[in-house]
Coordinates of C-alpha atoms and ligand atoms in Angstrom, one line a residue:
Chain A
M1 CA 105.7 92.0 70.4
T2 CA 105.9 94.4 73.3
W3 CA 109.2 96.2 73.6
K4 CA 110.2 99.8 74.3
T5 CA 113.2 101.0 72.4
E6 CA 114.2 103.7 74.8
E7 CA 116.5 102.5 77.5
P8 CA 114.8 102.0 80.9
D9 CA 116.6 102.9 84.2
F10 CA 117.1 99.2 84.8
E11 CA 116.4 96.1 82.7
V12 CA 114.7 94.5 85.7
I13 CA 113.3 95.9 89.0
V14 CA 112.6 93.5 91.8
I15 CA 110.2 94.5 94.6
G16 CA 111.1 92.8 97.9
A17 CA 114.4 91.4 99.2
G18 CA 113.1 88.2 100.7
V19 CA 114.2 84.8 99.5
A20 CA 112.2 85.0 96.3
G21 CA 113.3 88.5 95.3
S22 CA 117.0 88.1 96.2
V23 CA 117.3 84.8 94.4
A24 CA 115.6 86.2 91.2
A25 CA 117.7 89.3 91.3
Y26 CA 120.9 87.3 91.8
Q27 CA 120.2 85.0 88.9
L28 CA 119.3 87.8 86.5
A29 CA 122.5 89.7 87.4
K30 CA 124.5 86.6 86.8
Q31 CA 122.9 86.6 83.3
G32 CA 124.4 90.1 82.9
R33 CA 121.1 92.0 83.3
S34 CA 121.0 95.4 85.1
V35 CA 118.9 94.8 88.2
L36 CA 117.5 97.0 91.0
L37 CA 116.3 95.2 94.1
I38 CA 114.1 97.4 96.4
E39 CA 113.3 96.5 100.0
R40 CA 111.1 98.5 102.4
G41 CA 112.9 97.2 105.5
E42 CA 115.9 99.1 107.0
A43 CA 118.0 96.1 105.8
P44 CA 117.1 93.0 103.8
G45 CA 115.5 90.5 106.1
S46 CA 114.4 92.9 108.8
K47 CA 110.7 92.5 107.9
N48 CA 110.8 88.7 107.4
L49 CA 109.9 85.8 109.5
S50 CA 109.5 82.1 109.0
G51 CA 109.3 79.0 111.2
G52 CA 112.8 78.3 110.0
I53 CA 113.1 74.9 108.2
L54 CA 114.7 75.4 104.9
Y55 CA 114.7 72.4 102.5
C56 CA 117.9 73.2 100.8
N57 CA 118.0 71.4 97.4
E58 CA 116.5 74.3 95.4
M59 CA 118.9 76.7 97.1
E60 CA 121.8 74.5 96.3
K61 CA 120.9 74.8 92.6
V62 CA 121.6 78.5 92.9
F63 CA 124.4 78.5 95.5
P64 CA 126.2 75.1 95.2
D65 CA 128.2 75.8 98.4
F66 CA 125.2 77.2 100.3
L67 CA 125.6 74.9 103.3
N68 CA 129.2 76.0 103.9
Q69 CA 128.7 79.7 103.1
A70 CA 125.3 80.8 104.2
P71 CA 124.3 81.5 107.8
I72 CA 122.5 78.3 108.7
E73 CA 121.8 77.2 112.2
R74 CA 121.5 73.4 112.4
R75 CA 121.1 70.4 110.1
I76 CA 117.9 68.6 110.9
T77 CA 118.4 64.9 111.9
R78 CA 115.4 64.5 114.2
N79 CA 111.7 65.0 113.2
Y80 CA 109.2 64.7 115.9
V81 CA 105.5 64.8 115.4
S82 CA 103.2 65.1 118.4
F83 CA 99.4 65.0 118.9
L84 CA 98.8 67.0 121.9
N85 CA 96.0 66.8 124.4
Q86 CA 95.3 68.7 127.6
D87 CA 97.2 66.2 129.8
S88 CA 98.7 63.8 127.4
S89 CA 100.5 63.6 124.1
F90 CA 101.2 60.9 121.5
A91 CA 104.3 61.3 119.3
I92 CA 106.3 59.9 116.5
D93 CA 110.0 60.4 116.9
Y94 CA 112.0 59.9 113.8
Q95 CA 115.8 60.3 114.2
D96 CA 118.1 59.4 111.3
T97 CA 121.7 60.5 110.8
R98 CA 121.3 59.8 107.1
L99 CA 119.2 63.0 107.0
A100 CA 122.5 64.9 107.4
H101 CA 124.3 63.0 104.6
P102 CA 123.5 64.7 102.3
V103 CA 121.8 67.5 104.2
N104 CA 118.1 67.6 103.6
A105 CA 116.9 70.5 105.7
V106 CA 118.4 73.1 107.9
T107 CA 117.2 75.8 110.3
V108 CA 117.6 79.4 109.4
L109 CA 116.8 82.8 110.9
R110 CA 115.6 85.1 108.2
A111 CA 117.1 88.4 109.4
K112 CA 120.5 86.6 108.9
L113 CA 119.7 84.5 105.8
D114 CA 118.1 87.4 103.8
A115 CA 121.0 89.7 104.7
W116 CA 123.4 87.1 103.3
L117 CA 121.4 86.6 100.1
A118 CA 121.3 90.4 99.5
D119 CA 125.1 90.5 99.9
Q120 CA 125.4 87.8 97.2
C121 CA 123.3 90.1 95.0
T122 CA 125.5 93.1 95.7
D123 CA 128.6 91.1 94.9
T124 CA 127.0 90.0 91.6
G125 CA 126.3 93.6 90.5
V126 CA 122.7 94.0 91.7
M127 CA 121.9 97.5 93.0
V128 CA 120.3 96.8 96.4
M129 CA 118.2 99.6 97.7
P130 CA 116.9 99.0 101.3
G131 CA 114.7 101.4 103.3
V132 CA 112.5 102.2 100.3
R133 CA 108.8 101.2 99.9
V134 CA 107.4 100.8 96.5
D135 CA 104.0 102.5 96.4
A136 CA 102.8 101.4 93.0
V137 CA 103.8 100.0 89.7
L138 CA 103.7 102.3 86.6
T139 CA 101.5 101.0 83.8
E140 CA 100.8 101.9 80.2
T141 CA 98.0 100.7 77.9
T142 CA 99.2 98.9 74.8
D143 CA 97.4 97.0 72.1
D144 CA 98.0 93.9 74.2
G145 CA 96.4 95.3 77.3
T146 CA 98.0 96.8 80.4
Q147 CA 101.8 96.7 80.4
V148 CA 103.8 97.3 83.6
V149 CA 106.8 99.6 82.8
G150 CA 108.3 100.5 86.2
V151 CA 107.7 101.4 89.8
Q152 CA 106.9 104.4 91.9
A153 CA 108.3 105.1 95.4
G154 CA 107.2 108.4 96.8
E155 CA 108.0 111.0 94.2
D156 CA 110.5 108.8 92.4
K157 CA 109.7 106.9 89.3
L158 CA 112.0 104.2 87.9
T159 CA 111.4 102.3 84.7
A160 CA 112.3 98.8 83.7
H161 CA 111.5 96.2 81.0
V162 CA 110.2 93.8 83.6
V163 CA 109.1 94.2 87.2
I164 CA 109.2 91.2 89.5
A165 CA 106.8 91.4 92.4
A166 CA 108.4 89.5 95.3
D167 CA 106.6 91.4 98.0
G168 CA 105.4 88.5 100.2
A169 CA 102.1 87.0 101.3
N170 CA 100.1 90.2 101.4
S171 CA 100.9 90.8 97.8
F172 CA 99.8 94.4 97.7
I173 CA 101.6 95.1 94.4
S174 CA 99.8 92.5 92.3
R175 CA 96.5 93.3 94.0
A176 CA 96.8 97.0 93.1
V177 CA 97.4 96.2 89.5
G178 CA 94.3 94.0 89.4
L179 CA 96.2 90.8 88.8
R180 CA 95.3 89.0 92.1
P181 CA 92.4 89.4 94.4
K182 CA 92.6 90.1 98.2
P183 CA 93.2 86.7 99.8
K184 CA 90.3 85.1 101.6
Q185 CA 90.4 84.3 105.3
N186 CA 90.6 80.6 104.8
Q187 CA 93.6 81.0 102.5
M188 CA 95.6 82.7 105.1
A189 CA 97.0 81.8 108.5
V190 CA 98.9 83.9 111.0
G191 CA 102.1 82.6 112.4
V192 CA 103.0 83.8 115.9
K193 CA 106.6 83.1 116.8
G194 CA 109.1 83.5 119.6
V195 CA 112.8 83.1 119.5
I196 CA 114.0 81.8 122.9
S197 CA 117.6 82.0 123.9
L198 CA 119.1 78.8 125.5
P199 CA 122.7 77.8 125.9
R200 CA 124.0 75.6 123.1
R201 CA 124.7 72.7 125.4
T202 CA 121.3 72.8 127.0
I203 CA 119.6 72.6 123.6
E204 CA 121.8 69.6 122.6
D205 CA 121.1 67.8 125.8
R206 CA 117.3 68.4 125.9
F207 CA 116.7 67.6 122.3
S208 CA 119.2 64.7 122.2
L209 CA 121.5 66.3 119.6
S210 CA 125.2 66.5 119.0
G211 CA 127.3 69.0 117.2
D212 CA 125.3 70.9 114.6
Q213 CA 122.4 68.4 114.5
G214 CA 119.0 69.9 114.8
A215 CA 115.4 68.9 115.7
A216 CA 112.1 69.9 114.2
F217 CA 109.0 69.4 116.3
A218 CA 105.6 69.6 114.6
V219 CA 102.6 69.6 116.9
V220 CA 98.9 69.3 116.3
G221 CA 95.8 69.1 118.6
D222 CA 95.5 71.0 121.8
C223 CA 98.4 73.3 121.0
T224 CA 96.0 75.6 119.0
Q225 CA 93.1 75.2 121.3
G226 CA 91.0 73.7 118.5
V227 CA 91.8 76.3 115.9
G228 CA 92.8 74.9 112.5
G229 CA 96.6 75.0 112.4
G230 CA 99.5 73.6 114.5
G231 CA 102.5 74.3 116.6
F232 CA 106.2 74.1 115.7
C233 CA 109.4 74.1 117.6
Y234 CA 112.8 74.2 115.8
T235 CA 116.3 74.3 117.2
N236 CA 118.8 76.9 116.2
L237 CA 122.4 77.0 117.4
D238 CA 121.7 78.9 120.7
S239 CA 118.0 79.5 120.5
V240 CA 114.8 77.7 119.6
S241 CA 112.1 79.0 117.2
I242 CA 108.7 78.2 118.6
G243 CA 105.2 79.2 117.7
V244 CA 101.8 78.5 116.3
V245 CA 100.2 78.8 112.9
L246 CA 96.4 79.6 113.0
R247 CA 94.0 79.7 110.0
L248 CA 92.3 83.1 110.0
D249 CA 88.7 82.0 109.3
D250 CA 88.8 79.5 112.1
L251 CA 90.6 81.9 114.5
V252 CA 87.8 84.4 113.9
A253 CA 85.0 81.8 114.1
K254 CA 86.3 80.3 117.4
K255 CA 86.8 83.8 118.9
K256 CA 90.2 82.8 120.2
A257 CA 92.9 85.4 120.9
A258 CA 96.1 84.7 118.9
T259 CA 98.3 85.7 121.9
R260 CA 96.5 83.4 124.2
V261 CA 96.9 80.4 121.9
F262 CA 100.6 81.2 121.6
D263 CA 101.0 81.4 125.4
H264 CA 99.0 78.2 125.8
F265 CA 101.3 76.3 123.5
L266 CA 104.5 77.6 125.1
S267 CA 103.3 76.8 128.6
H268 CA 102.0 73.3 127.8
P269 CA 104.0 70.8 129.9
L270 CA 105.4 69.1 126.7
M271 CA 106.9 72.4 125.4
A272 CA 107.6 74.1 128.7
A273 CA 110.1 71.4 129.7
Y274 CA 112.2 72.2 126.6
L275 CA 112.1 76.0 127.3
E276 CA 112.8 76.0 131.0
G277 CA 115.4 78.7 131.9
G278 CA 115.1 80.3 128.4
E279 CA 114.8 84.0 127.7
L280 CA 112.5 85.4 125.0
R281 CA 114.8 87.1 122.5
E282 CA 112.3 88.2 119.9
Y283 CA 108.5 88.1 119.4
G284 CA 107.0 88.3 115.9
C285 CA 104.2 87.3 113.6
H286 CA 103.7 87.0 109.9
L287 CA 101.0 85.7 107.5
V288 CA 101.3 82.3 105.8
A289 CA 99.7 81.9 102.4
E290 CA 98.1 78.5 102.6
G291 CA 95.4 78.4 100.0
G292 CA 97.5 75.9 98.0
L293 CA 97.1 75.6 94.3
D294 CA 93.7 77.3 94.2
M295 CA 95.2 80.5 95.5
V296 CA 97.9 80.7 92.9
G297 CA 95.8 82.2 90.1
D298 CA 97.3 84.7 87.8
I299 CA 101.0 85.3 88.3
H300 CA 102.0 87.2 85.2
M301 CA 100.9 90.0 82.9
G302 CA 102.7 92.3 80.5
G303 CA 105.9 93.5 82.1
L304 CA 105.3 91.8 85.5
V305 CA 105.8 88.4 87.1
V306 CA 104.9 87.4 90.6
V307 CA 107.1 85.1 92.7
G308 CA 107.2 83.4 96.1
D309 CA 104.6 84.1 98.7
A310 CA 103.2 86.9 96.7
A311 CA 102.1 84.3 94.2
G312 CA 100.6 82.1 96.9
L313 CA 103.4 79.6 96.6
T314 CA 103.3 78.0 100.1
L315 CA 102.4 74.5 101.1
N316 CA 101.0 73.6 104.4
T317 CA 101.2 69.8 104.5
G318 CA 99.6 69.7 108.0
L319 CA 102.9 69.0 109.7
T320 CA 105.2 71.4 107.9
V321 CA 105.0 74.7 106.2
R322 CA 107.1 74.9 103.1
G323 CA 107.5 78.3 101.4
M324 CA 111.2 79.2 101.2
D325 CA 112.1 76.4 98.9
L326 CA 109.1 77.2 96.7
A327 CA 110.2 80.9 96.7
V328 CA 113.6 79.8 95.4
G329 CA 111.9 77.5 92.8
S330 CA 109.7 80.2 91.5
A331 CA 112.6 82.7 91.4
I332 CA 114.6 80.3 89.3
A333 CA 111.7 79.9 86.8
A334 CA 111.1 83.7 86.8
A335 CA 114.7 84.6 86.2
K336 CA 114.9 82.2 83.2
A337 CA 111.7 83.4 81.7
V338 CA 112.4 87.1 82.2
G339 CA 116.0 86.8 80.9
T340 CA 114.8 85.1 77.8
A341 CA 112.0 87.6 77.2
I342 CA 114.5 90.5 77.5
E343 CA 116.9 88.8 75.2
R344 CA 114.2 88.3 72.6
Q345 CA 113.0 91.9 73.1
D346 CA 109.4 90.9 73.9
V347 CA 108.1 91.4 77.4
G348 CA 104.4 91.2 76.7
A349 CA 102.0 89.0 78.6
Q350 CA 102.4 86.2 76.0
A351 CA 106.2 86.2 76.2
L352 CA 106.2 86.2 80.0
S353 CA 103.7 83.3 80.2
V354 CA 106.8 81.1 79.8
Y355 CA 107.3 81.8 83.5
R356 CA 104.1 79.9 84.4
D357 CA 105.1 77.0 82.1
L358 CA 108.6 76.7 83.6
L359 CA 107.1 77.0 87.1
F360 CA 104.7 74.1 86.6
A361 CA 107.3 72.0 84.9
S362 CA 109.5 72.4 88.0
T363 CA 109.5 70.6 91.3
T364 CA 107.9 73.6 92.9
G365 CA 104.9 73.6 90.5
K366 CA 104.6 69.8 90.6
D367 CA 104.5 69.9 94.5
M368 CA 101.8 72.6 94.4
E369 CA 99.8 70.3 92.2
R370 CA 100.5 67.2 94.2
F371 CA 99.3 68.8 97.4
A372 CA 96.3 70.6 95.7
R373 CA 93.8 68.9 98.0
M374 CA 95.6 69.6 101.2
P375 CA 93.9 72.9 102.2
E376 CA 90.5 71.3 101.9
F377 CA 91.6 68.3 103.9
L378 CA 93.1 70.5 106.7
E379 CA 89.8 72.3 107.1
R380 CA 88.4 69.1 108.6
E381 CA 87.6 70.0 112.1
R382 CA 88.3 66.6 113.7
L383 CA 92.0 66.8 113.0
Y384 CA 92.5 69.5 115.6
S385 CA 90.1 68.3 118.3
K386 CA 89.4 64.6 118.4
Y387 CA 92.2 62.4 117.0
G388 CA 94.7 63.3 119.7
D389 CA 92.1 62.3 122.3
L390 CA 91.5 59.0 120.5
L391 CA 95.1 58.1 120.3
A392 CA 95.6 59.0 124.0
R393 CA 92.7 56.7 125.0
I394 CA 94.3 53.8 123.2
M395 CA 97.8 54.4 124.7
H396 CA 96.3 54.9 128.1
H397 CA 94.7 51.4 127.9
I398 CA 97.9 49.8 126.8
F399 CA 100.3 51.5 129.3
N400 CA 98.1 52.0 132.4
H401 CA 98.4 48.8 134.3
D402 CA 95.5 49.1 136.8
G403 CA 95.5 45.5 138.0
T404 CA 92.7 44.4 135.7
P405 CA 93.4 41.7 133.1
R406 CA 94.9 43.1 129.9
E407 CA 92.9 43.1 126.7
P408 CA 94.3 42.5 123.2
A409 CA 95.3 45.7 121.4
V410 CA 92.6 45.4 118.8
K411 CA 89.9 45.3 121.4
V412 CA 91.5 48.2 123.2
A413 CA 91.5 50.3 120.0
A414 CA 87.9 49.3 119.3
N415 CA 86.8 50.3 122.8
A416 CA 88.6 53.6 122.8
F417 CA 87.1 54.2 119.4
S418 CA 83.5 53.5 120.4
R419 CA 83.9 55.9 123.4
S420 CA 85.6 58.7 121.4
K421 CA 83.6 61.3 119.4
V422 CA 85.0 60.0 116.1
K423 CA 82.8 57.9 113.9
I424 CA 84.1 55.1 111.9
G425 CA 82.8 56.6 108.7
Q426 CA 84.6 59.9 109.5
L427 CA 87.9 58.1 110.3
L428 CA 87.7 56.3 106.9
S429 CA 86.8 59.4 105.1
D430 CA 89.6 61.5 106.8
G431 CA 92.1 58.7 106.2
L432 CA 91.1 58.5 102.5
A433 CA 91.1 62.2 102.1
G434 CA 94.5 62.4 103.8
V435 CA 96.0 59.8 101.6
R436 CA 94.6 61.5 98.5
A437 CA 95.8 64.9 99.6
L438 CA 99.3 63.5 100.0
Chain B
M1 CA 110.1 79.9 131.6
K2 CA 107.7 82.7 132.4
L3 CA 106.5 84.6 129.4
P4 CA 106.6 88.3 129.6
S5 CA 103.5 90.3 128.9
V6 CA 102.9 91.2 125.2
T7 CA 104.0 94.8 125.9
D8 CA 107.2 93.6 127.5
R9 CA 107.8 91.2 124.6
L10 CA 107.5 94.0 122.1
A11 CA 109.8 96.1 124.2
R12 CA 112.6 93.6 123.3
N13 CA 112.0 94.1 119.6
R14 CA 113.6 96.8 117.6
F15 CA 111.1 99.3 116.1
V16 CA 111.8 102.5 114.2
L17 CA 108.8 104.6 115.0
D18 CA 107.3 106.8 112.3
E19 CA 106.2 109.7 114.4
A20 CA 104.8 111.6 111.5
E21 CA 102.1 109.2 110.3
S22 CA 100.2 106.2 111.3
H23 CA 99.8 103.4 108.7
I24 CA 96.5 102.1 110.2
H25 CA 93.2 104.0 109.9
I26 CA 89.8 102.9 111.1
N27 CA 86.4 104.1 109.8
Q28 CA 84.8 104.1 113.3
E29 CA 81.2 104.2 112.1
L30 CA 81.6 101.3 109.7
A31 CA 83.5 99.4 112.3
A32 CA 80.7 99.8 114.8
L33 CA 78.1 98.8 112.2
T34 CA 80.1 95.6 111.2
N35 CA 80.9 94.8 114.8
I36 CA 84.6 94.1 113.9
A37 CA 86.2 95.4 117.1
D38 CA 86.3 92.1 119.0
A39 CA 87.7 90.2 116.1
L40 CA 90.5 92.8 115.6
I41 CA 91.3 92.8 119.2
A42 CA 91.5 89.0 119.4
C43 CA 93.4 88.3 116.2
C44 CA 96.2 90.9 116.5
P45 CA 99.3 89.2 118.0
A46 CA 100.7 92.5 119.0
Q47 CA 97.6 93.8 120.8
V48 CA 97.5 96.9 118.7
Y49 CA 93.7 97.2 119.0
S50 CA 91.7 98.0 122.1
K51 CA 88.3 99.5 122.8
A52 CA 87.6 102.8 124.5
E53 CA 84.7 103.0 126.9
D54 CA 82.4 104.6 124.3
G55 CA 83.2 101.7 121.9
T56 CA 85.7 103.5 119.7
I57 CA 88.5 101.3 118.5
L58 CA 91.9 102.6 119.7
V59 CA 95.0 101.8 117.5
E60 CA 98.5 101.6 119.0
Y61 CA 100.1 101.6 115.5
A62 CA 103.7 101.8 116.9
A63 CA 103.4 98.2 118.2
C64 CA 102.4 96.8 114.8
L65 CA 104.4 93.8 113.7
E66 CA 103.1 94.2 110.1
C67 CA 101.7 90.7 109.6
G68 CA 98.5 91.8 107.8
T69 CA 96.1 89.7 109.8
C70 CA 93.8 92.6 110.6
T71 CA 93.6 93.8 107.0
T72 CA 92.8 90.3 105.9
I73 CA 89.9 89.8 108.3
A74 CA 88.4 93.4 108.0
D75 CA 86.9 94.9 105.0
D76 CA 89.0 97.5 103.2
A77 CA 86.3 100.1 103.8
V78 CA 86.5 99.6 107.5
L79 CA 90.2 99.3 108.0
S80 CA 92.7 101.1 105.8
W81 CA 96.1 99.5 106.3
H82 CA 99.3 99.7 104.4
Y83 CA 103.0 99.1 105.2
P84 CA 104.8 101.9 107.0
R85 CA 107.0 104.1 105.0
G86 CA 110.3 102.6 103.9
G87 CA 112.8 102.1 106.8
F88 CA 110.1 102.5 109.5
G89 CA 108.3 100.0 111.7
I90 CA 109.4 96.6 113.0
Q91 CA 113.0 95.6 112.3
F92 CA 113.5 91.9 113.1
R93 CA 117.0 90.9 114.3
E94 CA 116.2 87.1 114.2
G95 CA 113.1 86.5 112.1
Ligands
LIG1 C1 105.2 81.3 111.1 C2 105.7 80.8 109.8 C3 106.4 79.6 109.7 C4 106.9 79.3 108.4 N1 107.7 78.1 108.4 C5 108.3 77.8 107.3 C6 109.3 76.8 107.3 O1 109.6 76.2 108.3 N2 109.9 76.4 106.1 C7 109.6 77.1 104.9 O2 110.2 76.8 103.9 N3 108.7 78.2 104.9 C8 108.1 78.5 106.1 N4 107.2 79.6 106.1 C9 106.9 80.3 104.8 C10 108.1 81.2 104.4 O3 108.4 82.1 105.4 C11 107.7 82.0 103.1 O4 107.2 81.2 102.2 C12 108.9 82.8 102.6 O5 109.3 83.8 103.5 C13 108.5 83.5 101.3 O6 109.5 84.3 100.8 P1 109.2 85.5 99.9 O7 110.6 86.0 99.5 O8 108.3 85.1 98.8 O9 108.4 86.6 100.8 P2 108.9 87.4 102.1 O10 110.0 86.7 102.8 O11 107.7 87.8 102.8 O12 109.6 88.7 101.4 C14 108.9 89.8 100.9 C15 109.8 91.0 100.9 O13 109.2 92.1 100.2 C16 109.4 93.2 101.0 N5 108.3 94.2 100.5 C17 107.0 94.0 100.6 N6 106.3 95.0 100.0 C18 107.2 95.9 99.6 C19 107.1 97.1 99.0 N7 106.0 97.7 98.7 N8 108.3 97.8 98.7 C20 109.5 97.2 99.0 N9 109.6 96.0 99.6 C21 108.5 95.3 99.9 C22 109.3 92.8 102.4 O14 109.8 93.7 103.3 C23 110.0 91.5 102.3 O15 111.4 91.7 102.5 C24 106.7 80.0 107.3 C25 106.0 81.2 107.4 C26 105.5 81.6 108.6 C27 104.8 83.0 108.7
LIG2 S1 99.3 94.0 110.9 FE1 99.3 92.3 112.4 S2 100.5 93.2 114.1 FE2 99.8 94.9 112.8 S3 97.9 95.6 113.7 FE3 97.4 94.2 112.1 S4 97.2 92.2 113.1 FE4 98.3 93.6 114.5

């Protein structure tokens, strides 16, 4: 049993008012706990950036009327996947109004969403403290090992039964306390993003949408100039979120400049047509934790649990980055475990290990396990350089009527295949690995 | 759409500049030994890093978007990087 009888300043202190931190704080306050939520940004959300597709079912578990109350942009009804080459592209265009009934995914802008989440916290009794950077956690040595007992910000020290580290992908807090190592380059990608203003009507016309319907474009191939990663383009109400995600080890190895890759993607004819006449409203970048299950490692110790990106809970499935819904999922598990631990007056490492159990029993944990092989699969070079070219060769044969007699599709494919740089063994191996990773 | 230069892009963002202290420090000798300059210059989406004629790495910390890319690719001994003090640095309005 690890429990301090003297009353701490707060029962729980949460570091970071992103999605994970705010949802954890909100739920603990709803349980009647005294909660302090500390955020280093001037206002909650001001440091945060995502591509912008939020899969909303986890969020709706916490806020049943989320879709009507939260600042969401559009409801995604069109998913478009494109393999991009220098002068050609091959795409799958999936449009379905059923995706909006019930709503499956929406676009969000984090400065707005996170501000709303923090307001919900304030309304529930959380003390929200923006503009303060936590510099360290306070620890004590007990019979059970190191116990976190509070936080330090500048000269100020504040105590708590439990500290929740929700400080995002860089995870400095859990690194400082020796819980998690510095992430490796192949576990991290940098996302470079622009928000481009366009009139509402223009967006709806260009992306074939009506009302508050939205489109999500995922692009692989030439968009990243061969660097492992991909491009994205999501519609907001009167702007589009567009950018690239680049795996750091590959970005360094290929000696590409992140800004160049970003510029290259936005000026590719496929994307440029959608952006024509737009105005860059904001330019930003942020790390994506994409080491998958391997990266998760230790996420609790005496007096501390780690949630969201800080715990490595992000999934890159090749075509989408998912992190916000996993941040919510981990916050739900953490709030339950921490609440119970405080109620039972035991906040030692053993008692808080319930967080890990709850997490891996939930959809969030199960999805992390399901996609465990994805990072390894995505490190396969050919995915970014050769497949787009192969598909384009096949399509070119089918659609380019040059006056010569047509060949059956199978033969066309076989021909294109033999001329491309992809070997049959590689294709089989990639296909198999891809299916396994899914 | 014509993309503005990176400097002009950053000028549209909102920054609260901490004039009192920089949050990025480079150990120039180690940086030269490990040859990290070009990687830092290439990877940073805000073009914070550049090289002086004598090879010293220059740091325009005020432009930093606080992603953490540079600190992930460089050794902690070469590059000491932490978040700016509370309330300072980039303040996204969209995200
Ligand atoms: C380019 C890009 C595209 C993405 N696309 C998607 C997508 O389409 N869908 C999706 O679901 N996910 C996406 N993600 C992932 C998603 O953004 C993250 O998983 C999500 O933001 C994680 O939320 P979080 O609360 O854990 O961390 P964050 O949102 O990073 O929040 C951490 C918070 O902690 C604060 N903080 C940090 N250190 C301190 C400190 N010492 N003291 C006080 N406060 C501190 C920060 O200021 C911040 O507010 C994307 C990410 C990127 C970069
Ligand atoms: S944190 Fe990101 S934006 Fe800031 S200097 Fe490093 S790479 Fe550049």
